[in-house]
Short mmCIF file of C-alpha atoms and ligand atoms in Angstrom, two decimals:
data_model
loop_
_atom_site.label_atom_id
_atom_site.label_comp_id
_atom_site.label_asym_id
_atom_site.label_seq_id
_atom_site.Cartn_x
_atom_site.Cartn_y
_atom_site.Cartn_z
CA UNK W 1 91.71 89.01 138.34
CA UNK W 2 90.67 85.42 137.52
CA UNK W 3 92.61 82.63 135.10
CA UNK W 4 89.54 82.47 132.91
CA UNK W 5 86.51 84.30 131.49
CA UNK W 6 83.99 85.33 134.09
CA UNK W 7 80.97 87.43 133.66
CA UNK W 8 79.04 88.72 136.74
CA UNK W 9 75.64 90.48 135.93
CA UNK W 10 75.82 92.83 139.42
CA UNK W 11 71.96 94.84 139.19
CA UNK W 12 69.22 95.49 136.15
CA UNK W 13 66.87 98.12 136.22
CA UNK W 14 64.48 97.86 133.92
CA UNK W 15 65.98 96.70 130.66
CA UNK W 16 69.64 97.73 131.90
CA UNK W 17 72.27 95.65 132.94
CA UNK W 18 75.04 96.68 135.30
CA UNK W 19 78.03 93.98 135.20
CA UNK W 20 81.95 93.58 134.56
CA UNK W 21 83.92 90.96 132.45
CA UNK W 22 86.88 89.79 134.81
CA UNK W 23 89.75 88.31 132.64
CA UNK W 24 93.40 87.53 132.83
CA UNK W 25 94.66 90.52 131.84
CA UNK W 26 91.69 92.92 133.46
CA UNK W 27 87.97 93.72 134.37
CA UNK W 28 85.68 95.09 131.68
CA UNK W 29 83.08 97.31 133.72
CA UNK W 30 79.78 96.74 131.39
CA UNK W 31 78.00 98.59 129.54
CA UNK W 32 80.91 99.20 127.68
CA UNK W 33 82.20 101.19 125.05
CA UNK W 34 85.03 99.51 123.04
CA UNK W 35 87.41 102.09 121.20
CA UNK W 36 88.20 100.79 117.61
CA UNK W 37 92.38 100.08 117.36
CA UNK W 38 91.68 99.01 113.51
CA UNK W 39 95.49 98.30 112.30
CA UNK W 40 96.95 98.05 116.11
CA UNK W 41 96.38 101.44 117.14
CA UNK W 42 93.62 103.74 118.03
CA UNK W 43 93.70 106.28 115.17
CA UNK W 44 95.18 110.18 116.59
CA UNK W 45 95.51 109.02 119.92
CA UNK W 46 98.43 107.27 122.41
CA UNK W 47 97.14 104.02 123.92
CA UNK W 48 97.84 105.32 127.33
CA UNK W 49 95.59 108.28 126.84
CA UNK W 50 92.52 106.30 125.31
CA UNK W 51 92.79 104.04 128.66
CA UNK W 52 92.61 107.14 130.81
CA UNK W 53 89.42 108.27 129.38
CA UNK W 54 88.10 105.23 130.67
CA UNK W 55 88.11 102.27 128.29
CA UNK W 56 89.01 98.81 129.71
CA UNK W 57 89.02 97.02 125.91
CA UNK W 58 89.78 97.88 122.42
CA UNK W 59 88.97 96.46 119.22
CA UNK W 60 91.51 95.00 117.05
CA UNK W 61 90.59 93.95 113.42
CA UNK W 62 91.43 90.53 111.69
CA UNK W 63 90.98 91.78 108.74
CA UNK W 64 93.46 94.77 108.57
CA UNK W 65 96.54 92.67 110.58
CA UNK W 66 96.33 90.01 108.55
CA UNK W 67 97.15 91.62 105.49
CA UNK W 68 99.71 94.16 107.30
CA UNK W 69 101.32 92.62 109.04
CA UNK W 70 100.28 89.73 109.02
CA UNK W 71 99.39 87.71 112.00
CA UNK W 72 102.72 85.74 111.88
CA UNK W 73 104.55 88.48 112.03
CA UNK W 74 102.48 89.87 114.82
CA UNK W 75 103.30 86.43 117.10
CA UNK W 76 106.60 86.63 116.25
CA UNK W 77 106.68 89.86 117.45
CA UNK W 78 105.27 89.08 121.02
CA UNK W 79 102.02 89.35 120.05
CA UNK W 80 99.43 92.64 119.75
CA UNK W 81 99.40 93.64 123.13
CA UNK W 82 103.27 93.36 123.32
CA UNK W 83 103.34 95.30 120.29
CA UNK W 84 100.94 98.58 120.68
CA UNK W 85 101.74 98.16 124.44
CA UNK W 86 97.95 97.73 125.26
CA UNK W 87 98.40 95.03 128.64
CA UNK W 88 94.53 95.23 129.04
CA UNK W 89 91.82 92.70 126.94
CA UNK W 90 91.55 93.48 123.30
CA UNK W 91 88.57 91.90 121.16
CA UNK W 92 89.27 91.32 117.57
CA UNK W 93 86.51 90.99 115.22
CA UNK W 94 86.64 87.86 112.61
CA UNK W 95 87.05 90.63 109.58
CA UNK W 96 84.03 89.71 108.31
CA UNK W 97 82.45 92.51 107.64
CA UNK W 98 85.37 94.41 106.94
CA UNK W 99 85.85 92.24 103.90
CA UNK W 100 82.32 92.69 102.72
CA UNK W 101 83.12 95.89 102.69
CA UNK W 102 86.77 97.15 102.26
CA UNK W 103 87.96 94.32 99.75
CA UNK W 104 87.12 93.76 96.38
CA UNK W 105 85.11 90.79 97.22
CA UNK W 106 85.61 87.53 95.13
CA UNK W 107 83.64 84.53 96.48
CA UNK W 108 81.77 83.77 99.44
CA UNK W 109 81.10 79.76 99.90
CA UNK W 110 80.93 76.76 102.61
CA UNK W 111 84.42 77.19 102.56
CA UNK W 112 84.92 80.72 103.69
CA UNK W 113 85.38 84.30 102.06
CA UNK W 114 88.00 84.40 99.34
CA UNK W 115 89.15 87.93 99.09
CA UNK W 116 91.43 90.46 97.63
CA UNK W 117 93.46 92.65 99.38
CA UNK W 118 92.94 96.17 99.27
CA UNK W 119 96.28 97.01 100.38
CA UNK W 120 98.16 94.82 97.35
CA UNK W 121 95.52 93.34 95.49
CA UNK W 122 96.37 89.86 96.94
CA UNK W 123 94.44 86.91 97.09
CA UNK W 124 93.46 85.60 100.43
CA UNK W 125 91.06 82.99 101.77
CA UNK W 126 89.90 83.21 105.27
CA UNK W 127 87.91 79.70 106.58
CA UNK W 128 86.21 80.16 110.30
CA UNK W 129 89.08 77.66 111.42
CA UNK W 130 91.83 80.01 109.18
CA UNK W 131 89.80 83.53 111.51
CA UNK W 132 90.19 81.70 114.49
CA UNK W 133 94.06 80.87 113.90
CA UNK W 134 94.81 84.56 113.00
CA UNK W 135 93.21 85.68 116.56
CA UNK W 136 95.15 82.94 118.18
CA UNK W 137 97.96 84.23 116.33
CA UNK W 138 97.47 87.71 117.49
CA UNK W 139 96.95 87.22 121.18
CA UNK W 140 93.36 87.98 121.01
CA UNK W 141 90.92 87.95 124.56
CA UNK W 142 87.92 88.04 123.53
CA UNK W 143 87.90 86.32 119.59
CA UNK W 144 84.90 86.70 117.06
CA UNK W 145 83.20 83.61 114.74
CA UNK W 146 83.83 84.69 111.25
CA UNK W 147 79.86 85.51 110.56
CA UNK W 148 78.41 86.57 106.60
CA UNK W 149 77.20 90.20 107.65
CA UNK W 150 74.52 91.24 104.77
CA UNK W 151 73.79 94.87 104.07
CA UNK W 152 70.16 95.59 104.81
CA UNK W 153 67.75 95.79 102.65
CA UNK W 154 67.70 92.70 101.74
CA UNK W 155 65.90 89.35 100.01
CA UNK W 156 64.75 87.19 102.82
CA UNK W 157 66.09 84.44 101.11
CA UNK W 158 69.44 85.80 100.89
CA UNK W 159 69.24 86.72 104.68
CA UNK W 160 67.44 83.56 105.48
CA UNK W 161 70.89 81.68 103.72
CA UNK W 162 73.80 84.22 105.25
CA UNK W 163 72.02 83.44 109.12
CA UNK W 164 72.54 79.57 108.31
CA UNK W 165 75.58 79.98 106.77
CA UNK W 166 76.96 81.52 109.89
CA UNK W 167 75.88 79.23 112.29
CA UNK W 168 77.66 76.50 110.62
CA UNK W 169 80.51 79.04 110.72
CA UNK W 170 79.82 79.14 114.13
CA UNK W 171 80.10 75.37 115.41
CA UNK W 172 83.43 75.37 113.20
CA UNK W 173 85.23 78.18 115.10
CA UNK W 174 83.79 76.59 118.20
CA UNK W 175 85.49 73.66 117.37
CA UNK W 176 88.82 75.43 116.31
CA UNK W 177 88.43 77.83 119.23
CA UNK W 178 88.88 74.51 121.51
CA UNK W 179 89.39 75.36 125.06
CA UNK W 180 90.81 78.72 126.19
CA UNK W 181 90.08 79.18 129.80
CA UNK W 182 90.97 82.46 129.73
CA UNK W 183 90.10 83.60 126.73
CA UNK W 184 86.47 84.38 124.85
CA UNK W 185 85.03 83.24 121.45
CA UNK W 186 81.38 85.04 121.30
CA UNK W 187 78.88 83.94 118.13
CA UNK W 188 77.22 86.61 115.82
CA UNK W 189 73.74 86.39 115.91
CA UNK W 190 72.52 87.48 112.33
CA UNK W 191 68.89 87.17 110.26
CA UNK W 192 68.89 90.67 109.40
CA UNK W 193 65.59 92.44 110.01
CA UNK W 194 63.79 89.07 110.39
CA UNK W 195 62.05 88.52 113.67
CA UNK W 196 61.72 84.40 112.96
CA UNK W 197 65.36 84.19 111.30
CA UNK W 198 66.73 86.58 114.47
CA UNK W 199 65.01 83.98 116.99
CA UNK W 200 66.07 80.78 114.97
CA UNK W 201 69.73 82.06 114.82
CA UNK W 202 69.68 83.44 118.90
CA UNK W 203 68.29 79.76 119.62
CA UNK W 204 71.32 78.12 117.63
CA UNK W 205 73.85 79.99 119.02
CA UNK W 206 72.30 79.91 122.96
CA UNK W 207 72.70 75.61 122.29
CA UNK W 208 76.64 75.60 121.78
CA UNK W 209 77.05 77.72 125.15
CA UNK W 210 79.77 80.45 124.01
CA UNK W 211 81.24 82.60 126.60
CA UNK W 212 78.92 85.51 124.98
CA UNK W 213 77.02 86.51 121.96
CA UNK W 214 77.53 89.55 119.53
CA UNK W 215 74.51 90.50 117.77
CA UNK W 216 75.89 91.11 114.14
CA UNK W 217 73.96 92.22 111.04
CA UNK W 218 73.04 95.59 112.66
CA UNK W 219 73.91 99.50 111.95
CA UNK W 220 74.09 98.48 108.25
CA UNK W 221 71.64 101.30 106.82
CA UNK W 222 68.47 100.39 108.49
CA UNK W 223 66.42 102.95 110.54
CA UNK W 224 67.30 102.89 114.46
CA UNK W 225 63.68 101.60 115.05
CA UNK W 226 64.58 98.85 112.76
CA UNK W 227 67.60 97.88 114.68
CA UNK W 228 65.77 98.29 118.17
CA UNK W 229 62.92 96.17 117.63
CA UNK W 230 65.40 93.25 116.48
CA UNK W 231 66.93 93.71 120.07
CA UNK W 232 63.56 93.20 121.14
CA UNK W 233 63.23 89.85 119.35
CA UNK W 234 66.66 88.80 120.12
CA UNK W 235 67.63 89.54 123.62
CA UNK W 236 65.30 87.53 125.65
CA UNK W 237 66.09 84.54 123.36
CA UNK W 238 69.60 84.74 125.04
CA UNK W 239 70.90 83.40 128.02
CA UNK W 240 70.83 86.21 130.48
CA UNK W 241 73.91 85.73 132.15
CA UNK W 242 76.42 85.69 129.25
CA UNK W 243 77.32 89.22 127.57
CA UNK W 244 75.52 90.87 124.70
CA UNK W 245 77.58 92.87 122.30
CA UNK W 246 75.99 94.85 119.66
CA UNK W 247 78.60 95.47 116.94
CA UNK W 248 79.15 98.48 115.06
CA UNK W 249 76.87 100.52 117.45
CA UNK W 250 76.82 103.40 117.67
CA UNK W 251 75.62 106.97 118.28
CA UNK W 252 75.28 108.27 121.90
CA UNK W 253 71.22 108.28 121.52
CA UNK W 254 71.94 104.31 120.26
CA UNK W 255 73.94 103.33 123.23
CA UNK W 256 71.27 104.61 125.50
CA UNK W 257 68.42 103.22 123.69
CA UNK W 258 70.03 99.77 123.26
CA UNK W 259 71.53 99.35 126.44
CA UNK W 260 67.62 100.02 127.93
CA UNK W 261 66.82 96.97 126.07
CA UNK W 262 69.73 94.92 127.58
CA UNK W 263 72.96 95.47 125.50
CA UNK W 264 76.30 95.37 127.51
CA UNK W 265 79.18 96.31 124.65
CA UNK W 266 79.59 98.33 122.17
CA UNK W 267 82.03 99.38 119.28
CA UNK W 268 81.89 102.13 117.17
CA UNK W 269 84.21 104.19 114.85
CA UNK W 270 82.40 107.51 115.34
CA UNK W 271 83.54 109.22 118.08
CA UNK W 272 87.26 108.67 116.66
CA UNK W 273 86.05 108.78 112.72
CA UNK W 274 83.92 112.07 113.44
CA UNK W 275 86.60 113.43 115.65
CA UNK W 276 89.25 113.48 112.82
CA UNK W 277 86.69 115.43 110.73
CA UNK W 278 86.25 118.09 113.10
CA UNK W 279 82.61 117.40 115.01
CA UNK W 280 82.64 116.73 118.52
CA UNK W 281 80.29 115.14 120.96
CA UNK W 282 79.88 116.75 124.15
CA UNK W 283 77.01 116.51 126.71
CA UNK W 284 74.98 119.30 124.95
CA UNK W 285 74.80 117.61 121.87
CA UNK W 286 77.03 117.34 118.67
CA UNK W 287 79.34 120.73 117.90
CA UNK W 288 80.98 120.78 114.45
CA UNK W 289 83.69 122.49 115.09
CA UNK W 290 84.32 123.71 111.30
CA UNK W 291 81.30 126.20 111.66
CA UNK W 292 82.62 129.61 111.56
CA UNK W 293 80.58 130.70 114.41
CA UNK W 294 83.55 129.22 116.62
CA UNK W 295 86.12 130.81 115.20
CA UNK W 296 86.28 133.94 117.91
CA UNK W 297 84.95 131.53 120.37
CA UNK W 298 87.50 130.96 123.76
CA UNK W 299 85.13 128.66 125.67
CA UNK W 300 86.54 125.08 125.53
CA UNK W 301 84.16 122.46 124.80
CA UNK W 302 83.13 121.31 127.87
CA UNK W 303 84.53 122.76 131.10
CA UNK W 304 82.97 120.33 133.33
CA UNK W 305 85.08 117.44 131.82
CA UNK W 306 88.25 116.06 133.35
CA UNK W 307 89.66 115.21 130.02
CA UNK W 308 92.34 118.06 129.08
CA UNK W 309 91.13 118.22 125.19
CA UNK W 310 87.57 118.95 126.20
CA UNK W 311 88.37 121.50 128.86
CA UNK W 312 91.73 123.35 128.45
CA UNK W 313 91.60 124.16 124.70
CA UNK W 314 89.20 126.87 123.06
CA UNK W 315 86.80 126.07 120.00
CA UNK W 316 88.53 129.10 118.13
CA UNK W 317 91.77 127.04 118.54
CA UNK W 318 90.38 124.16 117.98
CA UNK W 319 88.46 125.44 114.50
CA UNK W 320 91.72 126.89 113.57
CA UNK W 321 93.20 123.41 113.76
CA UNK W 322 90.53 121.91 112.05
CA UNK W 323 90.66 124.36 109.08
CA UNK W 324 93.60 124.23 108.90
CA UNK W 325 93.87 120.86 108.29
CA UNK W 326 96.46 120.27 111.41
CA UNK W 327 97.11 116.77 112.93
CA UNK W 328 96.55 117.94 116.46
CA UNK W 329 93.37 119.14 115.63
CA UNK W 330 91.73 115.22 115.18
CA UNK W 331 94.03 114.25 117.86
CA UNK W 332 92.36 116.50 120.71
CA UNK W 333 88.90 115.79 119.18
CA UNK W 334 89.77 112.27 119.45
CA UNK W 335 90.60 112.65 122.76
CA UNK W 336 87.26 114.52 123.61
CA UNK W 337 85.02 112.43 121.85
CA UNK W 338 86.45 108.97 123.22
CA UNK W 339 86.67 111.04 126.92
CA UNK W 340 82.88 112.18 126.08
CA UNK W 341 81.68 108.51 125.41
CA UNK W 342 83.39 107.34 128.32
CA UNK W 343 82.00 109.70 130.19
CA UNK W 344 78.27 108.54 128.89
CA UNK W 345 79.02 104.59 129.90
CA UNK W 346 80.38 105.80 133.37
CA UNK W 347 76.84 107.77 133.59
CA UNK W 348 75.06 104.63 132.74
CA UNK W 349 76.52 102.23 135.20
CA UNK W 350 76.44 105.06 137.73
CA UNK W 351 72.22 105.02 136.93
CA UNK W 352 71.68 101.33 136.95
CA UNK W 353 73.35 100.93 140.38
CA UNK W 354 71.46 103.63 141.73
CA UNK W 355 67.87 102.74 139.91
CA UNK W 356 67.46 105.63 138.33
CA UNK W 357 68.68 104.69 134.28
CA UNK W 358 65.31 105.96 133.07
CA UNK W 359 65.40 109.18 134.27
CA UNK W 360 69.29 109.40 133.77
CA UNK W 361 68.20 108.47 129.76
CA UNK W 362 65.27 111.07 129.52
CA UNK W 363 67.76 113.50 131.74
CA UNK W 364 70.51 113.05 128.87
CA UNK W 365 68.61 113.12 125.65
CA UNK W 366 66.93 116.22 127.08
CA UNK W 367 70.75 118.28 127.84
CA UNK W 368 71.14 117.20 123.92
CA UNK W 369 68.43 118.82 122.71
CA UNK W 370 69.37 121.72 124.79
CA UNK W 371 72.06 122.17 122.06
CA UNK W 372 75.17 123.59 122.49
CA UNK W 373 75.06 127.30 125.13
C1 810 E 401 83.10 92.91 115.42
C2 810 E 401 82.82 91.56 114.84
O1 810 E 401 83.02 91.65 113.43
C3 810 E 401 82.82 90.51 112.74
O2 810 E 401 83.63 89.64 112.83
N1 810 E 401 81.70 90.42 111.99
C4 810 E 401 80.79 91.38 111.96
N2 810 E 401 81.16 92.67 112.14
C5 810 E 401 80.18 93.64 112.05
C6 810 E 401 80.55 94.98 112.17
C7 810 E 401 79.57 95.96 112.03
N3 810 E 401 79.66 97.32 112.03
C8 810 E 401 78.38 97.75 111.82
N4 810 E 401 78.01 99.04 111.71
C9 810 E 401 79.00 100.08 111.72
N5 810 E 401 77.49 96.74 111.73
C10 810 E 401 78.21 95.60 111.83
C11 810 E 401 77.84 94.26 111.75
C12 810 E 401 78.83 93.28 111.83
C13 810 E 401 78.50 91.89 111.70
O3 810 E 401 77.34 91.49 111.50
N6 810 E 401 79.51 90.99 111.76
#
């Protein structure tokens, strides 16, 4: 436990990097996986049970809490963690692209994004200083620059002006951000698919010396290799020994393939999005558990896992649920998919500190393909 923000890169091998977060209120073992707590809670699962399967940070979202509840009402309150009784670091993202995408968007300028809700229909404008308050405001560890996230493809120019747009964004939550030893405020690096506006922004954002660096503008409907080869541009251009978050990412095969290229967090809604529509991920590869060919089936998903969901219950049950429409059926495939992607980080740090993250990757992809016994 330390009173501020320390990040210890412990081993590489190859591209991989092996390393923990220590903050005030916990260690974040890296590479990470980061469930998604969207409006304070991890959807179909108790907070207790998603830190069990291993995860040592959610992801809270601006966006969603400062319509409802509202992030006065959440400090009044005693703050997130006090309130979804999560004691360990949450990250909350600036709502950026949230708004993009959820709200009837109304004007982007200098200013900020003016937006309507899509919970009332209410007006709201959120400036990088107003983002910043609103994490403050919720209790937030680790705190996001509010960034202009553009859907891919895309004009140059318009990517070209959303990059520079968001590094002015970026010295202005800097500046609002002030001092918070321990506490986190990472930039978004954006440019799209753009090697020269990727470097140019990675450059920027390496010169104001934040605690870590997400790398935004990704996972927005461009091919994998697309998305891979701007880690390639982008990594080495920053500072190895600050954290690299790549947001919105992603599949199992992703995570592998991005943290080979140096990645150390991730969030992603899938294993919790897909789980409440009935597919689970297991270590042979996706099963969607709404085929009927499970329906007389009494092996449990996975009976080498320690997570109850994946190994006491039977696919026939679990298809019944799921057909049936029950709660409890995208609760335990929650639970298994979260456990399952746990499971995958736990395998990747276990690689890197042994040398052996190539062969654990190739080892992995190939128990996919296997498919499902
Ligand atoms: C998590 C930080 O969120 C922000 O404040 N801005 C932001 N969020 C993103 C979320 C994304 N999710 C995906 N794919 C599912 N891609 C994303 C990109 C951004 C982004 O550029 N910027």
């Amino acid at each position: 436990m330390t009173d501020n923000f320390q990040f210890t890169l412990d081993k590489t091998d190859a591209g991989a990097r092996l390393g923990q977060i220590s903050m005030p209120r916990g260690e974040i073992r890296t590479p990470a996986f980061m469930p998604v707590g969207t409006v304070g809670t991890v959807k179909a699962m108790y907070l207790d049970q998603v830190h069990e399967t291993g995860a040592d940070i959610i992801l809270g979202n601006t966006y969603h809490l400062m319509l409802r509840p509202t992030a006065e009402r959440v400090a009044r309150l005693g703050g997130l963690h006090k309130l979804i009784r999560w004691e360990h670091p949450i990250l909350t993202d600036s709502g950026g692209f949230q708004v993009m995408s959820l709200s009837g968007l109304r004007k982007l300028d200098e200013q900020g994004v003016t937006f309507k809700s899509h919970v009332d229909g209410s007006l709201h404008h959120m400036s990088p200083e107003r983002s910043i308050e609103i994490q403050g405001l919720l209790g937030s560890d680790i705190q996001m620059q509010l960034d202009e996230c553009v859907a891919l493809p895309a004009e140059p120019k318009e990517i070209e002006r959303a990059m520079e747009m968001s590094l002015r964004w970026a010295e202005r939550c800097r500046v609002a951000f002030g001092e918070q030893p321990g506490k986190a405020m990472f930039g978004i690096v954006q440019g799209g698919d753009i090697p020269a506006l990727r470097i140019r922004s990675a450059e920027a954002l390496s010169q104001l010396d934040l605690k870590g660096y997400a790398i935004g503008g990704l996972a927005v409907g461009e091919p994998q290799d697309v998305m891979l080869q701007m880690l390639e541009t982008t990594l080495p251009v920053l500072p190895t020994e600050k954290p690299r978050y790549l947001m919105g990412v992603g599949t199992p095969d992703d995570i592998l393939k991005s943290v080979a290229r140096g990645i150390d967090m991730f969030d992603c809604v899938m294993p919790t999005r897909s789980g409440r529509h009935g597919l689970a991920f297991t270590r042979r590869g996706k099963v969607n558990i709404r085929n009927a060919r499970h329906a007389e089936d009494m092996r449990p998903l996975d009976d080498q896992s320690n997570c109850p969901a994946s190994r006491d219950y039977s696919r026939a049950y679990l298809h019944h649920l799921v057909r049936s429409n029950e709660a409890l059926g995208g609760m335990l495939l929650s639970w298994n998919n979260l456990a399952y992607y746990q499971e995958l980080m736990q395998g990747i740090r276990k690689a890197i500190a042994e040398s052996r993250f190539a062969d654990f990757m190739a080892e992995t992809q190939e128990e996919w393909a296997r498919g499902d016994l």
